[in-house]
Each structure stands twice: as C-alpha cells, then as structure tokens.
XYZ file of C-alpha atoms in Angstrom:
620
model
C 87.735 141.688 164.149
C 84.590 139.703 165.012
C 83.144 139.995 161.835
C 80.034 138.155 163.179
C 78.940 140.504 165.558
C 78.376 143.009 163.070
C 76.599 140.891 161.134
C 74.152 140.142 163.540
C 73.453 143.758 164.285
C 73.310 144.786 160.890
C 70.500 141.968 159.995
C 68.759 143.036 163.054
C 68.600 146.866 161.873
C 67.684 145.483 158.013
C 64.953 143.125 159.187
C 63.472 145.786 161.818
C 63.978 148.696 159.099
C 62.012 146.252 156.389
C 59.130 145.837 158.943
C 58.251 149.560 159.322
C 58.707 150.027 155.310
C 56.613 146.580 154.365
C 53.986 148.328 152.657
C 56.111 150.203 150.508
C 57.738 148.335 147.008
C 60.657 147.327 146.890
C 63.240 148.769 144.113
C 63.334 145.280 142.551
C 59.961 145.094 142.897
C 58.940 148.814 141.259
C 61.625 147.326 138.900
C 59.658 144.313 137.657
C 56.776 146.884 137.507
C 58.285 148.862 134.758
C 59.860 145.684 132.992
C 56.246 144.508 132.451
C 54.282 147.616 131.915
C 57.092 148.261 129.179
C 56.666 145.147 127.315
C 52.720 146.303 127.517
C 54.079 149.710 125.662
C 55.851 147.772 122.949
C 52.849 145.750 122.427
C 50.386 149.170 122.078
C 53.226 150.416 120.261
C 53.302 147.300 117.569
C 49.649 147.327 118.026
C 49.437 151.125 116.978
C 51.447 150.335 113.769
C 49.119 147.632 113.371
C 46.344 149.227 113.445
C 47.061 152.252 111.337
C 47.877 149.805 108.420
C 44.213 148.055 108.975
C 42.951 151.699 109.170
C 44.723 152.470 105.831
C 43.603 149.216 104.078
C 40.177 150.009 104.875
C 40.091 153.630 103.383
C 41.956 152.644 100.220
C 38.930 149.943 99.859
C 36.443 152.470 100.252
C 38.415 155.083 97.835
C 38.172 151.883 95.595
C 33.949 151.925 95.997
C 34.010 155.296 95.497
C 35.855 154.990 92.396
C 33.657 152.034 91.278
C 30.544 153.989 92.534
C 31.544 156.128 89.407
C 31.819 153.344 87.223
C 28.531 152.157 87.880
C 26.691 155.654 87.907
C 28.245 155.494 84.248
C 26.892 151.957 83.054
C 23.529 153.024 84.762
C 23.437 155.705 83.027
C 24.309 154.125 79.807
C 22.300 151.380 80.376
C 18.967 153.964 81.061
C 19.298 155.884 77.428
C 19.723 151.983 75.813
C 16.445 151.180 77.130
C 15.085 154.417 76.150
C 15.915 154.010 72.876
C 14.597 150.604 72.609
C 11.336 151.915 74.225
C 11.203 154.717 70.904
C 11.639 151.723 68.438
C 8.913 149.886 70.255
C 6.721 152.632 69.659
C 7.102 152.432 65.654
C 7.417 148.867 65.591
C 5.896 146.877 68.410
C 7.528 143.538 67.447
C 10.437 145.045 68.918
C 11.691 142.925 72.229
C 12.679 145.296 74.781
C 13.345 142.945 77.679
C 16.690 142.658 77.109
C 17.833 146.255 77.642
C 15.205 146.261 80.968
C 17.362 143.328 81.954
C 20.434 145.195 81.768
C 19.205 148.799 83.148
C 17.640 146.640 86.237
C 21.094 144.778 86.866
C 22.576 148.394 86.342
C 20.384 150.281 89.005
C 21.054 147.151 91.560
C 25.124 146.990 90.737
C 24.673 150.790 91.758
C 22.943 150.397 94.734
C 24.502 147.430 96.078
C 27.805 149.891 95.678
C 26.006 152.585 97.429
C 25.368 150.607 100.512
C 28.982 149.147 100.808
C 30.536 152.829 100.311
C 28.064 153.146 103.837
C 29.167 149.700 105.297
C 32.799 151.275 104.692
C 32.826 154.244 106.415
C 31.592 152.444 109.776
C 34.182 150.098 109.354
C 36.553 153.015 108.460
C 35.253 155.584 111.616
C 35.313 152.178 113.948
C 38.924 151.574 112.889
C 39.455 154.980 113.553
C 38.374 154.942 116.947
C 40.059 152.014 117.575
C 43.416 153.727 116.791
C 42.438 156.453 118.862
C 41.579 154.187 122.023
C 45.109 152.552 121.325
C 47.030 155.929 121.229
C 45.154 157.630 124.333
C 46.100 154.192 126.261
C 49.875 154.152 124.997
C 50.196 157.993 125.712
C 48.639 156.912 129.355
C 50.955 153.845 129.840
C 54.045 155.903 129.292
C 53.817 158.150 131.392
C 52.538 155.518 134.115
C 55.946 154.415 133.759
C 57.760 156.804 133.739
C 56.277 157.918 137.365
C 57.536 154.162 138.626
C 60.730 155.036 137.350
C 60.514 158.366 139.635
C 58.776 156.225 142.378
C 62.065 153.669 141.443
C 64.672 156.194 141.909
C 63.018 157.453 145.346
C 63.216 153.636 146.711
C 66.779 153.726 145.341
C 67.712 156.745 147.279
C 65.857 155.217 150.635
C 67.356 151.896 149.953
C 71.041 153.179 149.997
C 70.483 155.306 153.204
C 68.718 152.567 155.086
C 71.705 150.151 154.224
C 74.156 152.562 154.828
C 73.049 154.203 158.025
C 73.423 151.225 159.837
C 75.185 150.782 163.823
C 77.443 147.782 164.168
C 80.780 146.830 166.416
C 84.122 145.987 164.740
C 86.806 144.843 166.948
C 90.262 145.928 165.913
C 93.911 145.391 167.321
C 96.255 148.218 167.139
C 99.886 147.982 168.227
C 102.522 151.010 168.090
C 105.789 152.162 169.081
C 106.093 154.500 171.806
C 108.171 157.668 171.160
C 110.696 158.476 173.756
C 109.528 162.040 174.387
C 105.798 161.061 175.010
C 104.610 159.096 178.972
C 102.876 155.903 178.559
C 99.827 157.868 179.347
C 100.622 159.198 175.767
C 101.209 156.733 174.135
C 98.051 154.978 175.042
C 95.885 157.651 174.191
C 97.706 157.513 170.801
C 97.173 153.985 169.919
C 93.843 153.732 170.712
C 93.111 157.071 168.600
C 94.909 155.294 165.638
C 92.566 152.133 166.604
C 89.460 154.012 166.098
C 90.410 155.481 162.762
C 91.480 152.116 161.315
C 87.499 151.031 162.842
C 86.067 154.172 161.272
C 87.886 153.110 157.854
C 87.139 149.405 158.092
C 83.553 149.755 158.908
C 83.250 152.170 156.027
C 84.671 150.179 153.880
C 82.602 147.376 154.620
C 79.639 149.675 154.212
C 80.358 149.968 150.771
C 80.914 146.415 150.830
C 77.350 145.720 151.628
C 75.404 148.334 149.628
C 73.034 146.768 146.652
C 74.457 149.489 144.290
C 78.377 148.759 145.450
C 79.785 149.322 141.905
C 77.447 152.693 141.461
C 78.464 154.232 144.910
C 82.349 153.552 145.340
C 82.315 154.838 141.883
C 81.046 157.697 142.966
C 82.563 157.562 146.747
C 84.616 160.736 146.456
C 81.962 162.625 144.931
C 79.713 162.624 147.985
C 82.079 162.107 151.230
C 79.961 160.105 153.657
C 81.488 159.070 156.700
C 80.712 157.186 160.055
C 79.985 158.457 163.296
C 82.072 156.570 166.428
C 79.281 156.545 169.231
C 81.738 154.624 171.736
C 84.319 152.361 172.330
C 85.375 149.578 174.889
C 89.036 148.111 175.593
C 89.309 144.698 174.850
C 92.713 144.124 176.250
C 95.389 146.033 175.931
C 99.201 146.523 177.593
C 102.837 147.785 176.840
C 106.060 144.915 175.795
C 109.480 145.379 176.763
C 110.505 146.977 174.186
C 108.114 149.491 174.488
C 105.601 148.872 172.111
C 101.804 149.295 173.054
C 99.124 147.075 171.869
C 95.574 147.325 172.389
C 92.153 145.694 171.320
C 89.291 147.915 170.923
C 85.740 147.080 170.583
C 84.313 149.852 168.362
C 80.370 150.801 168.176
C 79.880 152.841 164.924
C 77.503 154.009 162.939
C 77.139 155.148 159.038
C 76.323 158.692 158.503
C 74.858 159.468 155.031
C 73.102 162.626 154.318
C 69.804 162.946 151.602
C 71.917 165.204 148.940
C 75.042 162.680 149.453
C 72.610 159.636 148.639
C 71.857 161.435 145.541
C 75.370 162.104 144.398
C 76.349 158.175 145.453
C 73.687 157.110 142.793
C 74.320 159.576 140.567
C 70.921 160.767 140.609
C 69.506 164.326 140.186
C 69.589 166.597 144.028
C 65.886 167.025 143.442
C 65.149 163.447 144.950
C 66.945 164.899 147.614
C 65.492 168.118 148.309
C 63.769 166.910 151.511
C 66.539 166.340 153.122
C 68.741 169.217 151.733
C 66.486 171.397 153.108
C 65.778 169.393 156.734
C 70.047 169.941 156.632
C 70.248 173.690 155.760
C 67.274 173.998 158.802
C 69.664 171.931 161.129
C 72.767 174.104 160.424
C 71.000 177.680 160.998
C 71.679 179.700 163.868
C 69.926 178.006 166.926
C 71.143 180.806 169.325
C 69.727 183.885 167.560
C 65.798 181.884 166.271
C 64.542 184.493 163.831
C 61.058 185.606 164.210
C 58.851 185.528 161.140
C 56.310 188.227 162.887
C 59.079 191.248 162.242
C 58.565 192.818 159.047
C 62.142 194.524 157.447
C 62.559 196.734 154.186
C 64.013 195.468 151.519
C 65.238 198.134 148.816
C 66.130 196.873 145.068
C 67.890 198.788 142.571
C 69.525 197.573 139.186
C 71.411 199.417 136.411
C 68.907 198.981 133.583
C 65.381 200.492 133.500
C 61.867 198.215 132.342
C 63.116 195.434 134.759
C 61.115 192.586 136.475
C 61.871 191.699 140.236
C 60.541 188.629 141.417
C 61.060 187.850 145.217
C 60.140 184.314 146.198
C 58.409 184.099 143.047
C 56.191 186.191 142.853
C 56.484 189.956 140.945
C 57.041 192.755 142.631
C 56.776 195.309 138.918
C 60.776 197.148 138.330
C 63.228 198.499 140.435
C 63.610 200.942 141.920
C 61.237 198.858 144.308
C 61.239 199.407 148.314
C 58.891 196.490 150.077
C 58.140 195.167 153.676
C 59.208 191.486 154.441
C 58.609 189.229 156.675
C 62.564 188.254 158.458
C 63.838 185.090 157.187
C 65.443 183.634 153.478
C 63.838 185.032 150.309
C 65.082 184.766 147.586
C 64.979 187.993 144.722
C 65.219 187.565 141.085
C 65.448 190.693 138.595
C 65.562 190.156 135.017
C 64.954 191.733 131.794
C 65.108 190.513 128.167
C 68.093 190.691 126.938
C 70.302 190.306 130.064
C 71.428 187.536 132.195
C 69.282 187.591 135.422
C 70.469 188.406 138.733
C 69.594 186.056 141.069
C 70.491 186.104 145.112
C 69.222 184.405 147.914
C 68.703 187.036 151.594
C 68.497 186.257 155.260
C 66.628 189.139 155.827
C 67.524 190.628 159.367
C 66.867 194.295 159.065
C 66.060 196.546 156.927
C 68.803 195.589 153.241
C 69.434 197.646 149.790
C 70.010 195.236 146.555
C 72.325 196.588 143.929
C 71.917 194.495 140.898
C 74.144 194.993 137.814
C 72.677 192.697 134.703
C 74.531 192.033 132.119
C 73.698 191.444 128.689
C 73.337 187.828 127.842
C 74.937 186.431 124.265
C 71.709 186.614 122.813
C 70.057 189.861 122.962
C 66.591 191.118 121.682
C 65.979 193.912 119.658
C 64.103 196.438 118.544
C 60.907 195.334 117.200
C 61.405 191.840 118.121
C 58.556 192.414 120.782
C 55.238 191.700 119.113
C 51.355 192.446 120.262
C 48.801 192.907 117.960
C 45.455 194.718 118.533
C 42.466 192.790 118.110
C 39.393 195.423 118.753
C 39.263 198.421 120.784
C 41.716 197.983 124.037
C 41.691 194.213 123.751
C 45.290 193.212 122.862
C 46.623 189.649 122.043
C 48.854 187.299 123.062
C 52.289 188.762 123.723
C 55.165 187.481 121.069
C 59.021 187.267 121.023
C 60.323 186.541 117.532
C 62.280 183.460 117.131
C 65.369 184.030 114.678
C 65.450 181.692 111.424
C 68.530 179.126 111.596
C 69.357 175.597 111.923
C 69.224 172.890 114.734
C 69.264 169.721 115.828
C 66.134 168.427 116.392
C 64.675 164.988 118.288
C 66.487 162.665 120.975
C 70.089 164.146 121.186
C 71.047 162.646 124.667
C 70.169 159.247 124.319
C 67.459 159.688 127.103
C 64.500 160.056 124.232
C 61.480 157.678 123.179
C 61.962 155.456 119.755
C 59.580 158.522 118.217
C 62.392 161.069 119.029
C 64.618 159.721 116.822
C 66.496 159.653 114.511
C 67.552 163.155 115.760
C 68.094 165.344 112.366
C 69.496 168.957 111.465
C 65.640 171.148 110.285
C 66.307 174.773 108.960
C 63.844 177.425 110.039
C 63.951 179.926 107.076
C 62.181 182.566 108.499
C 61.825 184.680 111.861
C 58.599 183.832 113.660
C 56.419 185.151 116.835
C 55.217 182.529 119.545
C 53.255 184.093 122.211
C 56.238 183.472 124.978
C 53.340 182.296 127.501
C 50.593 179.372 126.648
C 47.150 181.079 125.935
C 45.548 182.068 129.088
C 42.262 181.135 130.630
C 41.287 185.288 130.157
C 42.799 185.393 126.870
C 40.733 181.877 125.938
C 37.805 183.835 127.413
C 37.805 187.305 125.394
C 37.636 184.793 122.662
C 34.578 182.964 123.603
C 32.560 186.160 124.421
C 32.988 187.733 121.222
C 32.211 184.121 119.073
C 30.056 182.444 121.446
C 32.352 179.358 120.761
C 31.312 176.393 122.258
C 34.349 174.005 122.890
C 34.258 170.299 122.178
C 34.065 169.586 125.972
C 31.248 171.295 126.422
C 29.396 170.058 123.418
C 30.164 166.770 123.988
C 30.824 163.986 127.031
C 33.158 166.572 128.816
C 37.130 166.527 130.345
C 39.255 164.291 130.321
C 41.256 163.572 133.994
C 44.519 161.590 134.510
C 42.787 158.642 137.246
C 43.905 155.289 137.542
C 46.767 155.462 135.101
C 44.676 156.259 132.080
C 42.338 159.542 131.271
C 38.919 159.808 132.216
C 36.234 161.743 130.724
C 34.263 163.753 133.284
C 31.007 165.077 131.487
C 31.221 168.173 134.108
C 34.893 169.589 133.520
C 35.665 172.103 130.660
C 38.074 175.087 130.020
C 35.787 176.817 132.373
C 35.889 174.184 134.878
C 39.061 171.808 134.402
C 38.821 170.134 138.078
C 41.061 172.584 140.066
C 41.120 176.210 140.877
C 42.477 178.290 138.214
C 43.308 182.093 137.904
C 42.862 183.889 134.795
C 46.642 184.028 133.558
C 46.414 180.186 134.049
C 46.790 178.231 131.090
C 43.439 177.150 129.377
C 43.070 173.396 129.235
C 40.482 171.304 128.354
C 40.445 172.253 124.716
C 40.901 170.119 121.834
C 42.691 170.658 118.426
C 39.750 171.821 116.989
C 39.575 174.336 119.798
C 42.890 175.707 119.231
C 42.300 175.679 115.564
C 39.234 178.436 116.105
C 41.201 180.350 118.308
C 44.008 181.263 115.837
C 41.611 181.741 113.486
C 39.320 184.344 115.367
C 43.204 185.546 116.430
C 43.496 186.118 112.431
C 40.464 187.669 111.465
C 40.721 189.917 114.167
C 44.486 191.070 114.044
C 44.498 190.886 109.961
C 47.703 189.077 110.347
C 48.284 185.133 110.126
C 47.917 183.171 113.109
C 48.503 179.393 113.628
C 49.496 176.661 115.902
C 53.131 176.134 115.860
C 54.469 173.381 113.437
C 56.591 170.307 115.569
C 59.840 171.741 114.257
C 59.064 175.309 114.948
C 58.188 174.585 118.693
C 61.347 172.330 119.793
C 63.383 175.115 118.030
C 62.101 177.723 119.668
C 61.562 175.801 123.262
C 65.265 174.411 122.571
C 66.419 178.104 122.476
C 70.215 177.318 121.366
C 70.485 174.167 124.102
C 71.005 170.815 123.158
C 70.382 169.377 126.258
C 66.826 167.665 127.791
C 65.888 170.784 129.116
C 66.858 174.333 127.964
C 68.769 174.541 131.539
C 70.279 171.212 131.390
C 69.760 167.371 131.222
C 67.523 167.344 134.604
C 65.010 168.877 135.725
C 66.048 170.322 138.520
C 64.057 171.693 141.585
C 61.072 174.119 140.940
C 62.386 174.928 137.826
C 58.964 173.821 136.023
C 55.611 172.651 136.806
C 55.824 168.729 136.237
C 55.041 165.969 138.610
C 57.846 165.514 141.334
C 59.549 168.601 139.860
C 59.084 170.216 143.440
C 56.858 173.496 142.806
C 53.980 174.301 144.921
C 51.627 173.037 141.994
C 53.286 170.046 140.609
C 50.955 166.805 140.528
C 48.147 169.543 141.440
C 47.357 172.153 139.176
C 48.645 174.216 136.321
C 50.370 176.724 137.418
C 50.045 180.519 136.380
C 51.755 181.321 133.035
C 54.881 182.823 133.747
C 55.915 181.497 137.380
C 59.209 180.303 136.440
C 62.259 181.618 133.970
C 61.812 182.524 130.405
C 64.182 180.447 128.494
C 66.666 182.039 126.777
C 64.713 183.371 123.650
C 61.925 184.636 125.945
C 59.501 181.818 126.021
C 57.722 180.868 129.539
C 56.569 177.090 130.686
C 58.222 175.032 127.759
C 58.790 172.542 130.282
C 55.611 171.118 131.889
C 52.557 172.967 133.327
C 50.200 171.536 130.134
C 51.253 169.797 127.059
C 50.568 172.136 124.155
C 49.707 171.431 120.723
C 51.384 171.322 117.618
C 51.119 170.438 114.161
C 52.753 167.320 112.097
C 52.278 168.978 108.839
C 53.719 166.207 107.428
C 51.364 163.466 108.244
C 48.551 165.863 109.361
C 48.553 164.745 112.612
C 48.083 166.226 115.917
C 50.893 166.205 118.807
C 51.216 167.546 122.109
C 55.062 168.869 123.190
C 56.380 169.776 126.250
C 55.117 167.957 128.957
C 52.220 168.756 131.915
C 51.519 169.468 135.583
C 50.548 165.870 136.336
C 52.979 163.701 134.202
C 56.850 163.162 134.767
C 59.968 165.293 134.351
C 61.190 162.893 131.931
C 58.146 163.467 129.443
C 58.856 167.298 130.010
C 62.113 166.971 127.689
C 61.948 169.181 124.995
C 62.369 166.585 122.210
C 59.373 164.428 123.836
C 56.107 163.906 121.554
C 52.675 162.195 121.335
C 49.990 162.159 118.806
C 46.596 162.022 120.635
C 43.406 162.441 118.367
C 42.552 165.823 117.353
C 39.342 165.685 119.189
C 40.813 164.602 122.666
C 41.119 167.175 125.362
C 42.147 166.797 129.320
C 43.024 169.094 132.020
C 46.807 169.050 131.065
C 46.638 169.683 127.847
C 46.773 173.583 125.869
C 48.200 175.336 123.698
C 50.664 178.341 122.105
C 50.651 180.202 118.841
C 52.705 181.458 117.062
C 52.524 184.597 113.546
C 54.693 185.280 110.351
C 56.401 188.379 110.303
C-alpha cells in the first residue's frame, strides 16, 4: 500500500476543510473556553460563600447595636431620673452639687446617640453587603449557563470535527492474489480477485479512518453502534497477471471515500440524536419518493376516532379539541397525537396522500387520575383559576441522581411529601397574570422600578422598557408571564387566596422536583436527554427555543399531568428552609442541561427577567 499517498490527500482535504471553517472554534479551543470560565464559577462560587459569611458578620454586629441600643436607652434613662432627683434636693438645699449627675446624664444621652448613628452606619453596610451578594449570585447564575451553551457549542464542533475527519477521499494501493477454481474462465477469476481487492481497500481504509479520528477510543468503541462505511468511487490496475499454477495476482489502486451520516456521528460520540437532527432530517428528505413529488397545494381529510370520550388530538402540535374530529390537510407528514389523562398517548406519524381514518385505542397508563383529582376554583363571577392536578403524598429521591448535577444538587436525599397537593399543571399565564392586575391594580416590581431584565452578552440586562406586559418578544395570552419577581408571585397567590377562600402558595423546592419528577429518576421526566422538541430550552429544537416562551401547554404533560417542567421559563420556588428564593426548571434561552429537573439557583427575591415565572400550587 502506498501509505503516503493517502496521506498527502488526506492533509490536503484537512488543511482546505480548516480554511473554509477558520472562523469557527475549534473543539480544543471551545474546550479551553469552558476550562477557564469554570475556574471563574468556582471563584463566584467561593466568593458567594464568602460573601454571605461577611453579610452574616455584619447583621449579627448590628443585632449587637441594637441590643446595646437597649442598654443605653436604659442607663439614659436611669441616668435622667438621677439628675432629677438631684435637681429636687437642690431646690431644698442649694449647697447641693449637681454637676456630677449632669455629667453622667450628658455622657448618657451621647453613648445613646453615638449608638443610634452606628445602628444607621450598619444597615448601609448591611443593605451594601447585601447587594453585593446579589450582584455575585445574578453573575454566577449568568456564568453557568454561559457555559453550559459552550459545552452545547463544544459538542456541535465535536460532531463536525468527526465528520470532517472521517469523510475524507484518499487512494490505498492493495495486492490481492487468489486461486482460480477449475469451474470458473480466467475472465472469472479476474473479476473475482479484484472484487476481493476492493473489499480488503474498503476495510483497510476504514480502518485507518478510525485510525485517524481525534476521538479514536470514543468511536471504535462505539463502531458497531453506528455502521459507517466507505464509498469506492473508482479503481485502477496496478499490475496484475495469472502463474502457472493458476493463481491470479493483481495490484489495485483504490480511490475511496468515508461515508458518515449526521445521526451516525452522533451515535460514534455517544452524543444525544438532537445534535443531529439537521442531518436526520436532510436524510429522511433524500430517501422520499423522488418519482411520485407530493404537492403541498392538495388538501386531504383526515378522520380521528379513539375509544375513550373527553380526549385531546393534537396534529403537528397544535389542538384540534376531541375525537371524533374530521379536518382538511395539506398532503405531506403530520404527525397526530391524542391523549387524555389517565392513558398512555397515542402517537403516529401520516404521509397524508388522500383522504385517511385514525383509529386510536389508549390505554390506561400505570398511574391513573381520579375522580376529584381535577381541581379549579372560582374566583368571582365566571372568572376561574388556574387549573390543578393533585400530586399524591409519598417519598422520593430528590437532587443530582445521575451524576450529571451541579455541587448544589447534591447530596441527593430521600424527602417525604405527607400530603396530596394541587399545582396548576401549566405556569401562570400572561391572561391569568392579567385578570389579576385588573382587579388589584398591582403594579409589578418591573414596572415600578428600572424595568426587565434580558439575557445579552452572557449576563442579564435590565431594560427600563420591558415588563410582564412587554417582556421583549411577542407573546399570546396562554404564554407564560415573565418578568415578575418573587414579590410578584407572592401577591398573586395571595389575591389567588382571598379570592378562592382556599390556601394558595408558591410551591416549596421539594414539592416542585417531586411533582416535575413525576415517578422518574432520570434528568428529565422522559429520560436523561433532552431530546428533540420535547421542551422549550435553547438548542432543544422547537420553533421557539433561544426565541421566546412558548405557549403553556405545547408539549406533553408529564406523567402526573404537569405541562413545561422542562424549560420555557424558570419558575419560582421556595427554600423554606433558609428563606430563600430559587428558580427550577430551566428557560427558553438557557441550556438543556440547566432544564434537568434536579437543577437550582437562588437569585434575589427582587430580580425578574424575561425567562423567569412561576406555578402554584393549594392544600387539599
């Protein structure tokens, strides 16, 4: 084999392929990225820790002034009625020296106010300390996910990497030499070896594909998994010629060239299909039926029917009400959905070609709703609120339970819920946040104060203009609300109380990763990736992802009932423990990998951004 030959045309191919990609980084170089940007999220990290022990110092000094402000109110006091009594003996007897007990009652009154103006000194130093933290936490929370989009941005150059090394042409010469069999001519038996010669090329050239990959070890590991092959494009004899003894050698010179698909790059790294959806679909586009094109102008019926009543069909997404359902579609794939609570869904993708009856049977799923478990309170006349499923009481595992977590997911521990809850199975809409507003005239902490914050430049950015009512993108009315703070939340469940007469709150931690967790113990209630448009999330490939929110409701409910607890807007929650606030659950415009279920960060209870709401949740 002339080894060197291939060489040269495979350097050729790198250095011409590295030309047209020059502006793009590198995966060592997206690498180095993250390996310094994490060291700068162990530092806010240690900084954080840092800074909440300063913060703590500070207010047990000023609970100490307080405490001594006390004191001194006390010897002030004590010291005034001394004086006073001196001042009564003066009168009978003015020989009496009073000066003494002014003295005192002077030093008393200063002691006191010299206290009263540290207790003020304090609190600035307390409230600055404060915001300090708060800085700190918004840039850590910012940082994070800043790197985990390099690590999606890594995996992508991984996945282009692999196919630009592998899909490479080069020449291998190979020798070949074979017996003849007596019942085949020479014409045969030519043919035959230099077939045989061009699968020992194919195989050798493969091989040294492999060879030559920068993630060898990852992708012969995972070789039979995928199935690439190369593609012979032609062939040239060398020299060739039959012995004697009729044997038949021949040299061929062999042009091939490596043939790796999107989805197999995926499975040779190991990495979720979703990276390669591009090229799954470009594939299932290739493969169609070029002879019969279908045209997207003829509309077709399409009739659905199931076997239970109160159903939801969904076709391409969007609802269509229950079955029995007959609707006019465009020719071409769709895919239709029915569901119902309580039942597995039925889910079936159509080529649509003329006119096509559905016949779904659902079956019930292991966990199945009951009656009553369905839960919307009146408020005032027609107005109704947020619709609830009721979350069982039990036991489960909550925090990082897949090794893929944050160091504030674990340890991962075993919580009991004791009692059945509601959670509104959607995040609180933009109409629902509305009806509110109108009947309180609220005014939200955006609006009274320097506005929205936006995700720009890797950290968020407060835009004076954007509120709930505005958040910087188009939004319907069953969008989630964003833009709201803690605070904002907090009002809301309590106008939701005083309205309904029944106790409304913001979901505790614990209560939310149980009931978003639904059962699963995996990253996501479907599994440990994220899929493709499963969720709203950045790179989670759904028409809104690292755009919008998306409408409430535009994927599956997990299996407890609960829409969007992966991604679309980070919702709030309660630490009741520390009385802190943390979002869950991930947003529109971060990564998949901060959409895990077990994923948390504490922002300030004041902050608010166009990817952050909120859920509630009621006691039975």
């Amino acid at each position: 084999m002339r080894l060197a030959r291939l060489a040269l045309l495979v350097t050729t191919t790198l250095t011409m392929a590295n030309a047209a990609l020059a502006a793009e980084p590198t995966v060592e170089e997206i690498s180095n990225q993250i390996s310094t940007l994490q060291s700068q999220y162990e530092n806010f990290s240690d900084n954080v820790d840092s800074l909440v022990r300063e913060e703590q110092q500070l207010r047990e000094q000023l609970q100490s002034l307080r405490k001594r402000s006390d004191e001194l109110e006390a010897a002030r006091k004590a010291a005034l009625e001394e004086m006073n009594n001196r001042y009564q003996l003066l009168i009978e007897d003015p020989s009496v020296d009073i000066s003494s007990a002014q003295q005192s009652y002077q030093q008393a009154v200063a002691a006191h106010q010299q206290n009263k103006e540290d207790i003020k000194t304090q609190v600035q130093l307390v409230n600055a300390k404060k915001a300090e933290v708060e800085r700190v936490r918004l840039s850590k929370h910012s940082l994070i996910n800043e790197i985990e989009i390099l690590k999606e941005k890594r995996t992508t150059a991984r996945i282009d990497r692999l196919r630009d090394e592998f899909n490479q042409t080069g020449t291998l010469e190979v020798s070949q030499s074979i017996v003849c069999d007596r019942q085949e001519t020479l014409s045969q038996c030519e043919t035959r070896g230099k077939l045989l010669a061009k699968q020992k090329a194919s195989k050798d050239y493969l091989n040294q594909l492999f060879d030559s990959l920068s993630e060898a070890e990852v992708a012969r590991k995972n070789q039979e998994k995928a199935s690439p092959n190369v593609q012979i494009l032609g062939s040239k004899v060398v020299s060739n010629g039959f012995s004697g003894q009729g044997n038949y050698g021949v040299k061929l010179a062999v042009e091939l060239r490596g043939q790796l698909q999107e989805t197999q790059a995926c499975s040779l790294l190991d990495v979720d299909l979703r990276y390669c959806a591009e090229g799954s679909l470009g594939k299932a586009e290739a493969t169609g039926d070029q002879n019969q094109p279908i045209d997207s102008s003829v509309m077709h019926r399409l009739t659905v029917r199931s076997n239970v009543y109160d159903d939801e069909v969904f076709i391409d997404g969007v609802s269509y009400g229950s079955t029995p359902l007959e609707v006019m579609l465009p020719a071409g794939e769709h895919e239709v959905e029915i569901g119902k609570f309580g039942y597995e869904s039925y889910v079936d993708q159509l080529l649509l070609k003329d006119a096509t009856s559905v016949r779904a049977e659902l079956s019930r799923s292991s966990y199945s709703f009951t009656k009553g478990e369905k839960i919307q309170d009146i408020l005032f006349r027609d107005v109704r609120g947020p619709e609830l499923v009721v979350v069982p009481s039990g036991k489960f595992k909550m925090g990082d339970l897949t090794g893929n977590g944050l160091p504030n997911e674990r340890p991962a521990e075993t919580r009991s819920i004791d009692a059945s809850f509601g959670i509104s199975d959607t995040e609180i809409t933009v109409d629902a946040f509305r009806q509110f507003v109108n009947q309180t005239a609220y005014v939200t902490d955006a609006e009274k104060g320097n506005g929205c914050a936006v995700f720009e430049g890797g950290e968020p950015i407060f835009k004076a203009k954007l509120n709930w009512r505005e958040p910087g993108f188009t939004q319907a009315d069953n969008a989630p609300v964003v833009c709201v703070s803690y605070a904002d939340a907090q009002a809301y469940v309590t106008w939701l109380t005083e309205t309904s007469g029944y106790k409304y709150r913001l979901p505790t931690e614990v209560q939310w990763e149980y009931a978003a967790r639904a059962g699963t113990e995996s990253d996501f209630w479907w599994g440990d990736n994220v899929g493709i448009d499963k969720a709203n999330c950045r790179a989670c490939g759904s028409a809104w992802s690292g755009r919008s929110t998306a409408p409430v409701g535009a994927f599956k409910r997990n299996p407890w009932g609960l829409f969007d607890t992966v991604g679309n807007a980070w919702e709030w929650t309660t630490d009741s423990e520390r009385d802190a606030a943390v979002v869950r659950g991930g947003a529109w415009n971060f990564a998949p990998s901060l959409a895990r279920v077990s994923t948390r960060m504490e922002l300030p209870k004041d902050f608010r951004s166009n990817y952050v709401g909120f859920r509630v949740i009621r006691a039975q």
